[in-house]
Protein backbone atom coordinates (compact mmCIF):
# COMPACT_ATOMS: atom_id res chain seq x y z
CA UNK A 1 0.00 0.00 0.00
CA UNK A 2 2.75 2.48 0.93
CA UNK A 3 4.67 1.68 -2.24
CA UNK A 4 1.53 2.42 -4.24
CA UNK A 5 1.23 5.74 -2.41
CA UNK A 6 4.79 6.57 -3.39
CA UNK A 7 4.00 5.61 -6.96
CA UNK A 8 6.96 3.26 -7.37
CA UNK A 9 6.99 -0.48 -6.98
CA UNK A 10 10.25 -2.39 -6.54
CA UNK A 11 10.01 -3.62 -10.14
CA UNK A 12 9.72 -0.06 -11.48
CA UNK A 13 12.48 1.10 -9.18
CA UNK A 14 14.88 -1.54 -10.52
CA UNK A 15 13.85 -0.86 -14.09
CA UNK A 16 14.42 2.87 -13.74
CA UNK A 17 17.83 2.33 -12.09
CA UNK A 18 18.89 -0.02 -14.89
CA UNK A 19 17.66 2.44 -17.50
CA UNK A 20 19.58 5.28 -15.84
CA UNK A 21 22.76 3.19 -15.80
CA UNK A 22 22.25 2.26 -19.44
CA UNK A 23 21.74 5.90 -20.42
CA UNK A 24 24.85 6.88 -18.47
CA UNK A 25 27.10 4.35 -20.16
CA UNK A 26 25.46 4.31 -23.62
CA UNK A 27 27.50 7.22 -25.06
CA UNK A 28 30.70 5.57 -23.90
CA UNK A 29 29.76 2.20 -25.35
CA UNK A 30 28.76 3.64 -28.71
CA UNK A 31 31.99 5.60 -29.06
CA UNK A 32 34.23 2.66 -28.20
CA UNK A 33 35.73 0.63 -30.99
CA UNK A 34 37.71 -2.51 -30.36
CA UNK A 35 41.25 -2.07 -31.51
CA UNK A 36 44.12 -4.45 -31.92
CA UNK A 37 46.61 -1.65 -31.17
CA UNK A 38 48.14 -1.18 -27.77
CA UNK A 39 46.69 1.55 -25.57
CA UNK A 40 50.09 3.21 -25.16
CA UNK A 41 49.79 4.47 -28.77
CA UNK A 42 47.21 7.01 -27.53
CA UNK A 43 49.44 8.41 -24.76
CA UNK A 44 49.76 12.24 -24.87
CA UNK A 45 46.74 12.42 -27.22
CA UNK A 46 43.16 13.03 -26.05
CA UNK A 47 41.04 11.12 -23.57
CA UNK A 48 38.32 10.51 -26.17
CA UNK A 49 40.77 8.85 -28.57
CA UNK A 50 42.13 6.64 -25.80
CA UNK A 51 38.71 5.54 -24.53
CA UNK A 52 37.46 4.52 -27.96
CA UNK A 53 39.19 1.25 -27.17
CA UNK A 54 37.25 -0.57 -24.43
CA UNK A 55 40.37 -2.10 -22.90
CA UNK A 56 42.08 1.28 -22.34
CA UNK A 57 42.24 3.43 -19.22
CA UNK A 58 43.05 7.14 -19.37
CA UNK A 59 45.10 8.68 -16.59
CA UNK A 60 44.45 12.42 -16.49
CA UNK A 61 47.38 13.06 -14.14
CA UNK A 62 50.11 12.21 -16.63
CA UNK A 63 48.01 12.15 -19.86
CA UNK A 64 48.76 8.46 -20.34
CA UNK A 65 46.63 5.85 -22.04
CA UNK A 66 47.13 2.52 -20.26
CA UNK A 67 45.87 -1.02 -20.67
CA UNK A 68 43.11 -1.63 -18.12
CA UNK A 69 44.26 -4.18 -15.51
CA UNK A 70 41.55 -6.76 -16.13
CA UNK A 71 42.73 -9.08 -13.35
CA UNK A 72 41.80 -6.42 -10.78
CA UNK A 73 38.47 -4.70 -10.41
CA UNK A 74 39.96 -1.28 -9.71
CA UNK A 75 43.21 0.02 -11.16
CA UNK A 76 45.94 0.09 -8.49
CA UNK A 77 47.18 3.46 -7.22
CA UNK A 78 50.66 2.67 -8.56
CA UNK A 79 49.18 2.65 -12.07
CA UNK A 80 46.93 5.73 -11.70
CA UNK A 81 45.04 7.41 -8.84
CA UNK A 82 41.30 6.80 -8.83
CA UNK A 83 40.62 10.54 -8.83
CA UNK A 84 42.42 10.98 -12.15
CA UNK A 85 41.54 7.64 -13.80
CA UNK A 86 38.93 7.65 -16.56
CA UNK A 87 37.28 4.60 -18.12
CA UNK A 88 34.26 4.50 -20.40
CA UNK A 89 33.65 8.25 -20.42
CA UNK A 90 36.05 11.16 -20.01
CA UNK A 91 33.79 13.42 -17.97
CA UNK A 92 33.62 11.21 -14.85
CA UNK A 93 36.55 9.83 -12.85
CA UNK A 94 36.67 6.40 -11.24
CA UNK A 95 36.31 7.78 -7.73
CA UNK A 96 33.10 9.66 -8.57
CA UNK A 97 31.82 6.68 -10.56
CA UNK A 98 32.34 4.33 -7.61
CA UNK A 99 30.70 6.74 -5.17
CA UNK A 100 27.75 7.39 -7.49
CA UNK A 101 27.18 3.72 -8.22
CA UNK A 102 27.44 2.88 -4.51
CA UNK A 103 24.90 5.55 -3.59
CA UNK A 104 22.53 4.50 -6.39
CA UNK A 105 22.89 0.83 -5.49
CA UNK A 106 22.35 1.56 -1.81
CA UNK A 107 19.32 3.70 -2.60
CA UNK A 108 17.82 0.96 -4.75
CA UNK A 109 18.42 -1.65 -2.06
CA UNK A 110 17.00 0.64 0.63
CA UNK A 111 13.96 1.35 -1.53
CA UNK A 112 13.38 -2.35 -2.14
CA UNK A 113 13.75 -3.08 1.58
CA UNK A 114 11.28 -0.34 2.53
CA UNK A 115 8.78 -1.53 -0.09
CA UNK A 116 9.08 -5.13 1.10
CA UNK A 117 8.60 -4.06 4.74
CA UNK A 118 5.52 -2.00 3.82
CA UNK A 119 4.06 -4.89 1.83
CA UNK A 120 4.68 -7.36 4.66
CA UNK A 121 3.15 -4.96 7.19
CA UNK A 122 0.02 -4.47 5.11
CA UNK A 123 -0.33 -8.22 4.58
CA UNK A 124 0.06 -8.79 8.29
CA UNK A 125 -2.69 -6.25 8.99
CA UNK A 126 -5.02 -7.78 6.41
CA UNK A 127 -4.56 -11.27 7.88
CA UNK A 128 -5.18 -10.21 11.47
CA UNK A 129 -8.46 -8.36 12.01
CA UNK A 130 -8.14 -5.25 14.11
CA UNK A 131 -10.25 -4.38 17.18
CA UNK A 132 -13.04 -2.66 15.27
CA UNK A 133 -13.38 -5.65 12.92
CA UNK A 134 -13.48 -8.03 15.88
CA UNK A 135 -16.11 -5.90 17.62
CA UNK A 136 -18.27 -5.79 14.47
CA UNK A 137 -18.00 -9.57 14.06
CA UNK A 138 -18.90 -10.11 17.73
CA UNK A 139 -21.96 -7.83 17.46
CA UNK A 140 -23.08 -9.58 14.29
CA UNK A 141 -22.81 -12.97 16.01
CA UNK A 142 -24.76 -11.69 19.03
CA UNK A 143 -27.52 -10.37 16.73
CA UNK A 144 -27.69 -13.74 14.96
CA UNK A 145 -27.97 -15.61 18.26
CA UNK A 146 -30.74 -13.26 19.52
CA UNK A 147 -32.60 -13.67 16.23
CA UNK A 148 -32.43 -17.47 16.56
CA UNK A 149 -33.71 -17.23 20.14
CA UNK A 150 -36.62 -15.01 19.04
CA UNK A 151 -37.50 -17.43 16.23
CA UNK A 152 -37.47 -20.40 18.62
CA UNK A 153 -39.62 -18.46 21.14
CA UNK A 154 -42.11 -17.42 18.46
CA UNK A 155 -42.32 -21.01 17.17
CA UNK A 156 -43.04 -22.37 20.63
CA UNK A 157 -45.69 -19.66 21.23
CA UNK A 158 -47.35 -20.47 17.89
CA UNK A 159 -47.27 -24.21 18.69
CA UNK A 160 -49.01 -23.55 22.05
CA UNK A 161 -51.73 -21.53 20.31
CA UNK A 162 -52.21 -24.29 17.72
CA UNK A 163 -52.54 -26.91 20.49
CA UNK A 164 -55.01 -24.74 22.35
CA UNK A 165 -57.31 -24.47 19.32
CA UNK A 166 -56.63 -27.94 17.97
CA UNK A 167 -54.79 -26.74 14.90
CA UNK A 168 -51.52 -28.37 15.78
CA UNK A 169 -50.03 -30.18 12.82
CA UNK A 170 -48.96 -33.60 13.87
CA UNK A 171 -45.83 -35.23 12.70
CA UNK A 172 -47.61 -38.39 11.62
CA UNK A 173 -51.17 -37.90 10.29
CA UNK A 174 -52.06 -41.61 10.96
CA UNK A 175 -51.30 -41.28 14.66
CA UNK A 176 -54.99 -40.57 15.47
CA UNK A 177 -56.09 -43.92 14.12
PDB file of C-alpha atoms in Angstrom:
ATOM      1  CA  UNK A   1       0.000   0.000   0.000  1.00  0.00           C
ATOM      2  CA  UNK A   2       2.749   2.476   0.930  1.00  0.00           C
ATOM      3  CA  UNK A   3       4.666   1.679  -2.238  1.00  0.00           C
ATOM      4  CA  UNK A   4       1.533   2.417  -4.242  1.00  0.00           C
ATOM      5  CA  UNK A   5       1.227   5.737  -2.409  1.00  0.00           C
ATOM      6  CA  UNK A   6       4.787   6.568  -3.392  1.00  0.00           C
ATOM      7  CA  UNK A   7       4.000   5.609  -6.960  1.00  0.00           C
ATOM      8  CA  UNK A   8       6.962   3.256  -7.373  1.00  0.00           C
ATOM      9  CA  UNK A   9       6.991  -0.480  -6.977  1.00  0.00           C
ATOM     10  CA  UNK A  10      10.254  -2.392  -6.543  1.00  0.00           C
ATOM     11  CA  UNK A  11      10.014  -3.622 -10.142  1.00  0.00           C
ATOM     12  CA  UNK A  12       9.715  -0.063 -11.484  1.00  0.00           C
ATOM     13  CA  UNK A  13      12.483   1.101  -9.181  1.00  0.00           C
ATOM     14  CA  UNK A  14      14.880  -1.540 -10.519  1.00  0.00           C
ATOM     15  CA  UNK A  15      13.848  -0.860 -14.088  1.00  0.00           C
ATOM     16  CA  UNK A  16      14.416   2.874 -13.736  1.00  0.00           C
ATOM     17  CA  UNK A  17      17.833   2.326 -12.086  1.00  0.00           C
ATOM     18  CA  UNK A  18      18.888  -0.022 -14.891  1.00  0.00           C
ATOM     19  CA  UNK A  19      17.658   2.444 -17.501  1.00  0.00           C
ATOM     20  CA  UNK A  20      19.578   5.279 -15.839  1.00  0.00           C
ATOM     21  CA  UNK A  21      22.761   3.194 -15.799  1.00  0.00           C
ATOM     22  CA  UNK A  22      22.250   2.260 -19.439  1.00  0.00           C
ATOM     23  CA  UNK A  23      21.745   5.896 -20.421  1.00  0.00           C
ATOM     24  CA  UNK A  24      24.849   6.878 -18.471  1.00  0.00           C
ATOM     25  CA  UNK A  25      27.101   4.347 -20.158  1.00  0.00           C
ATOM     26  CA  UNK A  26      25.463   4.311 -23.615  1.00  0.00           C
ATOM     27  CA  UNK A  27      27.498   7.217 -25.065  1.00  0.00           C
ATOM     28  CA  UNK A  28      30.702   5.569 -23.899  1.00  0.00           C
ATOM     29  CA  UNK A  29      29.759   2.203 -25.347  1.00  0.00           C
ATOM     30  CA  UNK A  30      28.755   3.643 -28.711  1.00  0.00           C
ATOM     31  CA  UNK A  31      31.990   5.598 -29.056  1.00  0.00           C
ATOM     32  CA  UNK A  32      34.228   2.664 -28.196  1.00  0.00           C
ATOM     33  CA  UNK A  33      35.732   0.632 -30.990  1.00  0.00           C
ATOM     34  CA  UNK A  34      37.712  -2.515 -30.357  1.00  0.00           C
ATOM     35  CA  UNK A  35      41.252  -2.070 -31.506  1.00  0.00           C
ATOM     36  CA  UNK A  36      44.121  -4.447 -31.917  1.00  0.00           C
ATOM     37  CA  UNK A  37      46.608  -1.652 -31.169  1.00  0.00           C
ATOM     38  CA  UNK A  38      48.143  -1.184 -27.771  1.00  0.00           C
ATOM     39  CA  UNK A  39      46.691   1.548 -25.571  1.00  0.00           C
ATOM     40  CA  UNK A  40      50.094   3.206 -25.160  1.00  0.00           C
ATOM     41  CA  UNK A  41      49.791   4.475 -28.766  1.00  0.00           C
ATOM     42  CA  UNK A  42      47.214   7.011 -27.531  1.00  0.00           C
ATOM     43  CA  UNK A  43      49.442   8.414 -24.762  1.00  0.00           C
ATOM     44  CA  UNK A  44      49.756  12.235 -24.872  1.00  0.00           C
ATOM     45  CA  UNK A  45      46.740  12.423 -27.217  1.00  0.00           C
ATOM     46  CA  UNK A  46      43.158  13.033 -26.050  1.00  0.00           C
ATOM     47  CA  UNK A  47      41.038  11.124 -23.570  1.00  0.00           C
ATOM     48  CA  UNK A  48      38.316  10.509 -26.170  1.00  0.00           C
ATOM     49  CA  UNK A  49      40.767   8.852 -28.567  1.00  0.00           C
ATOM     50  CA  UNK A  50      42.125   6.640 -25.797  1.00  0.00           C
ATOM     51  CA  UNK A  51      38.709   5.540 -24.528  1.00  0.00           C
ATOM     52  CA  UNK A  52      37.461   4.517 -27.960  1.00  0.00           C
ATOM     53  CA  UNK A  53      39.192   1.249 -27.168  1.00  0.00           C
ATOM     54  CA  UNK A  54      37.248  -0.574 -24.426  1.00  0.00           C
ATOM     55  CA  UNK A  55      40.366  -2.098 -22.897  1.00  0.00           C
ATOM     56  CA  UNK A  56      42.076   1.278 -22.335  1.00  0.00           C
ATOM     57  CA  UNK A  57      42.242   3.427 -19.217  1.00  0.00           C
ATOM     58  CA  UNK A  58      43.051   7.141 -19.374  1.00  0.00           C
ATOM     59  CA  UNK A  59      45.101   8.681 -16.594  1.00  0.00           C
ATOM     60  CA  UNK A  60      44.452  12.424 -16.486  1.00  0.00           C
ATOM     61  CA  UNK A  61      47.379  13.056 -14.139  1.00  0.00           C
ATOM     62  CA  UNK A  62      50.109  12.210 -16.633  1.00  0.00           C
ATOM     63  CA  UNK A  63      48.006  12.148 -19.857  1.00  0.00           C
ATOM     64  CA  UNK A  64      48.757   8.461 -20.338  1.00  0.00           C
ATOM     65  CA  UNK A  65      46.631   5.855 -22.037  1.00  0.00           C
ATOM     66  CA  UNK A  66      47.135   2.521 -20.260  1.00  0.00           C
ATOM     67  CA  UNK A  67      45.865  -1.024 -20.669  1.00  0.00           C
ATOM     68  CA  UNK A  68      43.111  -1.631 -18.119  1.00  0.00           C
ATOM     69  CA  UNK A  69      44.261  -4.177 -15.506  1.00  0.00           C
ATOM     70  CA  UNK A  70      41.545  -6.765 -16.126  1.00  0.00           C
ATOM     71  CA  UNK A  71      42.734  -9.077 -13.348  1.00  0.00           C
ATOM     72  CA  UNK A  72      41.805  -6.418 -10.782  1.00  0.00           C
ATOM     73  CA  UNK A  73      38.470  -4.704 -10.413  1.00  0.00           C
ATOM     74  CA  UNK A  74      39.961  -1.283  -9.713  1.00  0.00           C
ATOM     75  CA  UNK A  75      43.211   0.020 -11.157  1.00  0.00           C
ATOM     76  CA  UNK A  76      45.941   0.085  -8.488  1.00  0.00           C
ATOM     77  CA  UNK A  77      47.176   3.461  -7.216  1.00  0.00           C
ATOM     78  CA  UNK A  78      50.655   2.672  -8.561  1.00  0.00           C
ATOM     79  CA  UNK A  79      49.179   2.653 -12.072  1.00  0.00           C
ATOM     80  CA  UNK A  80      46.928   5.735 -11.704  1.00  0.00           C
ATOM     81  CA  UNK A  81      45.039   7.411  -8.840  1.00  0.00           C
ATOM     82  CA  UNK A  82      41.300   6.800  -8.828  1.00  0.00           C
ATOM     83  CA  UNK A  83      40.615  10.543  -8.827  1.00  0.00           C
ATOM     84  CA  UNK A  84      42.416  10.980 -12.150  1.00  0.00           C
ATOM     85  CA  UNK A  85      41.541   7.642 -13.798  1.00  0.00           C
ATOM     86  CA  UNK A  86      38.929   7.648 -16.561  1.00  0.00           C
ATOM     87  CA  UNK A  87      37.279   4.603 -18.115  1.00  0.00           C
ATOM     88  CA  UNK A  88      34.261   4.501 -20.405  1.00  0.00           C
ATOM     89  CA  UNK A  89      33.653   8.252 -20.415  1.00  0.00           C
ATOM     90  CA  UNK A  90      36.051  11.160 -20.013  1.00  0.00           C
ATOM     91  CA  UNK A  91      33.790  13.416 -17.968  1.00  0.00           C
ATOM     92  CA  UNK A  92      33.619  11.208 -14.846  1.00  0.00           C
ATOM     93  CA  UNK A  93      36.547   9.829 -12.854  1.00  0.00           C
ATOM     94  CA  UNK A  94      36.671   6.399 -11.240  1.00  0.00           C
ATOM     95  CA  UNK A  95      36.306   7.776  -7.731  1.00  0.00           C
ATOM     96  CA  UNK A  96      33.101   9.660  -8.574  1.00  0.00           C
ATOM     97  CA  UNK A  97      31.819   6.684 -10.560  1.00  0.00           C
ATOM     98  CA  UNK A  98      32.344   4.330  -7.614  1.00  0.00           C
ATOM     99  CA  UNK A  99      30.697   6.743  -5.166  1.00  0.00           C
ATOM    100  CA  UNK A 100      27.755   7.395  -7.493  1.00  0.00           C
ATOM    101  CA  UNK A 101      27.182   3.724  -8.222  1.00  0.00           C
ATOM    102  CA  UNK A 102      27.441   2.878  -4.509  1.00  0.00           C
ATOM    103  CA  UNK A 103      24.895   5.555  -3.594  1.00  0.00           C
ATOM    104  CA  UNK A 104      22.532   4.496  -6.387  1.00  0.00           C
ATOM    105  CA  UNK A 105      22.886   0.828  -5.494  1.00  0.00           C
ATOM    106  CA  UNK A 106      22.347   1.559  -1.808  1.00  0.00           C
ATOM    107  CA  UNK A 107      19.317   3.701  -2.604  1.00  0.00           C
ATOM    108  CA  UNK A 108      17.817   0.961  -4.755  1.00  0.00           C
ATOM    109  CA  UNK A 109      18.417  -1.654  -2.056  1.00  0.00           C
ATOM    110  CA  UNK A 110      17.005   0.643   0.629  1.00  0.00           C
ATOM    111  CA  UNK A 111      13.958   1.351  -1.533  1.00  0.00           C
ATOM    112  CA  UNK A 112      13.380  -2.347  -2.145  1.00  0.00           C
ATOM    113  CA  UNK A 113      13.748  -3.078   1.578  1.00  0.00           C
ATOM    114  CA  UNK A 114      11.281  -0.338   2.529  1.00  0.00           C
ATOM    115  CA  UNK A 115       8.780  -1.528  -0.086  1.00  0.00           C
ATOM    116  CA  UNK A 116       9.080  -5.127   1.104  1.00  0.00           C
ATOM    117  CA  UNK A 117       8.598  -4.062   4.737  1.00  0.00           C
ATOM    118  CA  UNK A 118       5.524  -2.001   3.818  1.00  0.00           C
ATOM    119  CA  UNK A 119       4.059  -4.891   1.828  1.00  0.00           C
ATOM    120  CA  UNK A 120       4.680  -7.356   4.656  1.00  0.00           C
ATOM    121  CA  UNK A 121       3.150  -4.960   7.190  1.00  0.00           C
ATOM    122  CA  UNK A 122       0.016  -4.472   5.105  1.00  0.00           C
ATOM    123  CA  UNK A 123      -0.330  -8.217   4.577  1.00  0.00           C
ATOM    124  CA  UNK A 124       0.065  -8.793   8.291  1.00  0.00           C
ATOM    125  CA  UNK A 125      -2.690  -6.250   8.985  1.00  0.00           C
ATOM    126  CA  UNK A 126      -5.016  -7.782   6.415  1.00  0.00           C
ATOM    127  CA  UNK A 127      -4.560 -11.265   7.880  1.00  0.00           C
ATOM    128  CA  UNK A 128      -5.177 -10.207  11.470  1.00  0.00           C
ATOM    129  CA  UNK A 129      -8.461  -8.365  12.013  1.00  0.00           C
ATOM    130  CA  UNK A 130      -8.136  -5.255  14.114  1.00  0.00           C
ATOM    131  CA  UNK A 131     -10.252  -4.383  17.176  1.00  0.00           C
ATOM    132  CA  UNK A 132     -13.042  -2.660  15.269  1.00  0.00           C
ATOM    133  CA  UNK A 133     -13.384  -5.645  12.917  1.00  0.00           C
ATOM    134  CA  UNK A 134     -13.475  -8.034  15.879  1.00  0.00           C
ATOM    135  CA  UNK A 135     -16.115  -5.903  17.618  1.00  0.00           C
ATOM    136  CA  UNK A 136     -18.265  -5.792  14.475  1.00  0.00           C
ATOM    137  CA  UNK A 137     -18.003  -9.568  14.063  1.00  0.00           C
ATOM    138  CA  UNK A 138     -18.902 -10.111  17.733  1.00  0.00           C
ATOM    139  CA  UNK A 139     -21.957  -7.833  17.459  1.00  0.00           C
ATOM    140  CA  UNK A 140     -23.076  -9.579  14.291  1.00  0.00           C
ATOM    141  CA  UNK A 141     -22.815 -12.967  16.008  1.00  0.00           C
ATOM    142  CA  UNK A 142     -24.764 -11.690  19.027  1.00  0.00           C
ATOM    143  CA  UNK A 143     -27.516 -10.374  16.727  1.00  0.00           C
ATOM    144  CA  UNK A 144     -27.685 -13.738  14.961  1.00  0.00           C
ATOM    145  CA  UNK A 145     -27.969 -15.607  18.262  1.00  0.00           C
ATOM    146  CA  UNK A 146     -30.739 -13.259  19.516  1.00  0.00           C
ATOM    147  CA  UNK A 147     -32.603 -13.671  16.226  1.00  0.00           C
ATOM    148  CA  UNK A 148     -32.433 -17.467  16.558  1.00  0.00           C
ATOM    149  CA  UNK A 149     -33.714 -17.234  20.145  1.00  0.00           C
ATOM    150  CA  UNK A 150     -36.619 -15.015  19.041  1.00  0.00           C
ATOM    151  CA  UNK A 151     -37.496 -17.430  16.231  1.00  0.00           C
ATOM    152  CA  UNK A 152     -37.474 -20.402  18.617  1.00  0.00           C
ATOM    153  CA  UNK A 153     -39.617 -18.458  21.138  1.00  0.00           C
ATOM    154  CA  UNK A 154     -42.107 -17.420  18.455  1.00  0.00           C
ATOM    155  CA  UNK A 155     -42.320 -21.014  17.169  1.00  0.00           C
ATOM    156  CA  UNK A 156     -43.037 -22.370  20.632  1.00  0.00           C
ATOM    157  CA  UNK A 157     -45.690 -19.664  21.226  1.00  0.00           C
ATOM    158  CA  UNK A 158     -47.351 -20.474  17.889  1.00  0.00           C
ATOM    159  CA  UNK A 159     -47.274 -24.208  18.693  1.00  0.00           C
ATOM    160  CA  UNK A 160     -49.013 -23.547  22.051  1.00  0.00           C
ATOM    161  CA  UNK A 161     -51.727 -21.525  20.308  1.00  0.00           C
ATOM    162  CA  UNK A 162     -52.214 -24.292  17.724  1.00  0.00           C
ATOM    163  CA  UNK A 163     -52.535 -26.913  20.485  1.00  0.00           C
ATOM    164  CA  UNK A 164     -55.007 -24.742  22.349  1.00  0.00           C
ATOM    165  CA  UNK A 165     -57.310 -24.473  19.324  1.00  0.00           C
ATOM    166  CA  UNK A 166     -56.626 -27.940  17.973  1.00  0.00           C
ATOM    167  CA  UNK A 167     -54.785 -26.737  14.897  1.00  0.00           C
ATOM    168  CA  UNK A 168     -51.520 -28.374  15.778  1.00  0.00           C
ATOM    169  CA  UNK A 169     -50.034 -30.183  12.817  1.00  0.00           C
ATOM    170  CA  UNK A 170     -48.961 -33.605  13.868  1.00  0.00           C
ATOM    171  CA  UNK A 171     -45.827 -35.226  12.705  1.00  0.00           C
ATOM    172  CA  UNK A 172     -47.615 -38.392  11.617  1.00  0.00           C
ATOM    173  CA  UNK A 173     -51.173 -37.902  10.286  1.00  0.00           C
ATOM    174  CA  UNK A 174     -52.060 -41.611  10.956  1.00  0.00           C
ATOM    175  CA  UNK A 175     -51.297 -41.278  14.658  1.00  0.00           C
ATOM    176  CA  UNK A 176     -54.995 -40.573  15.475  1.00  0.00           C
ATOM    177  CA  UNK A 177     -56.092 -43.923  14.117  1.00  0.00           C
TER     178      UNK A 177
END
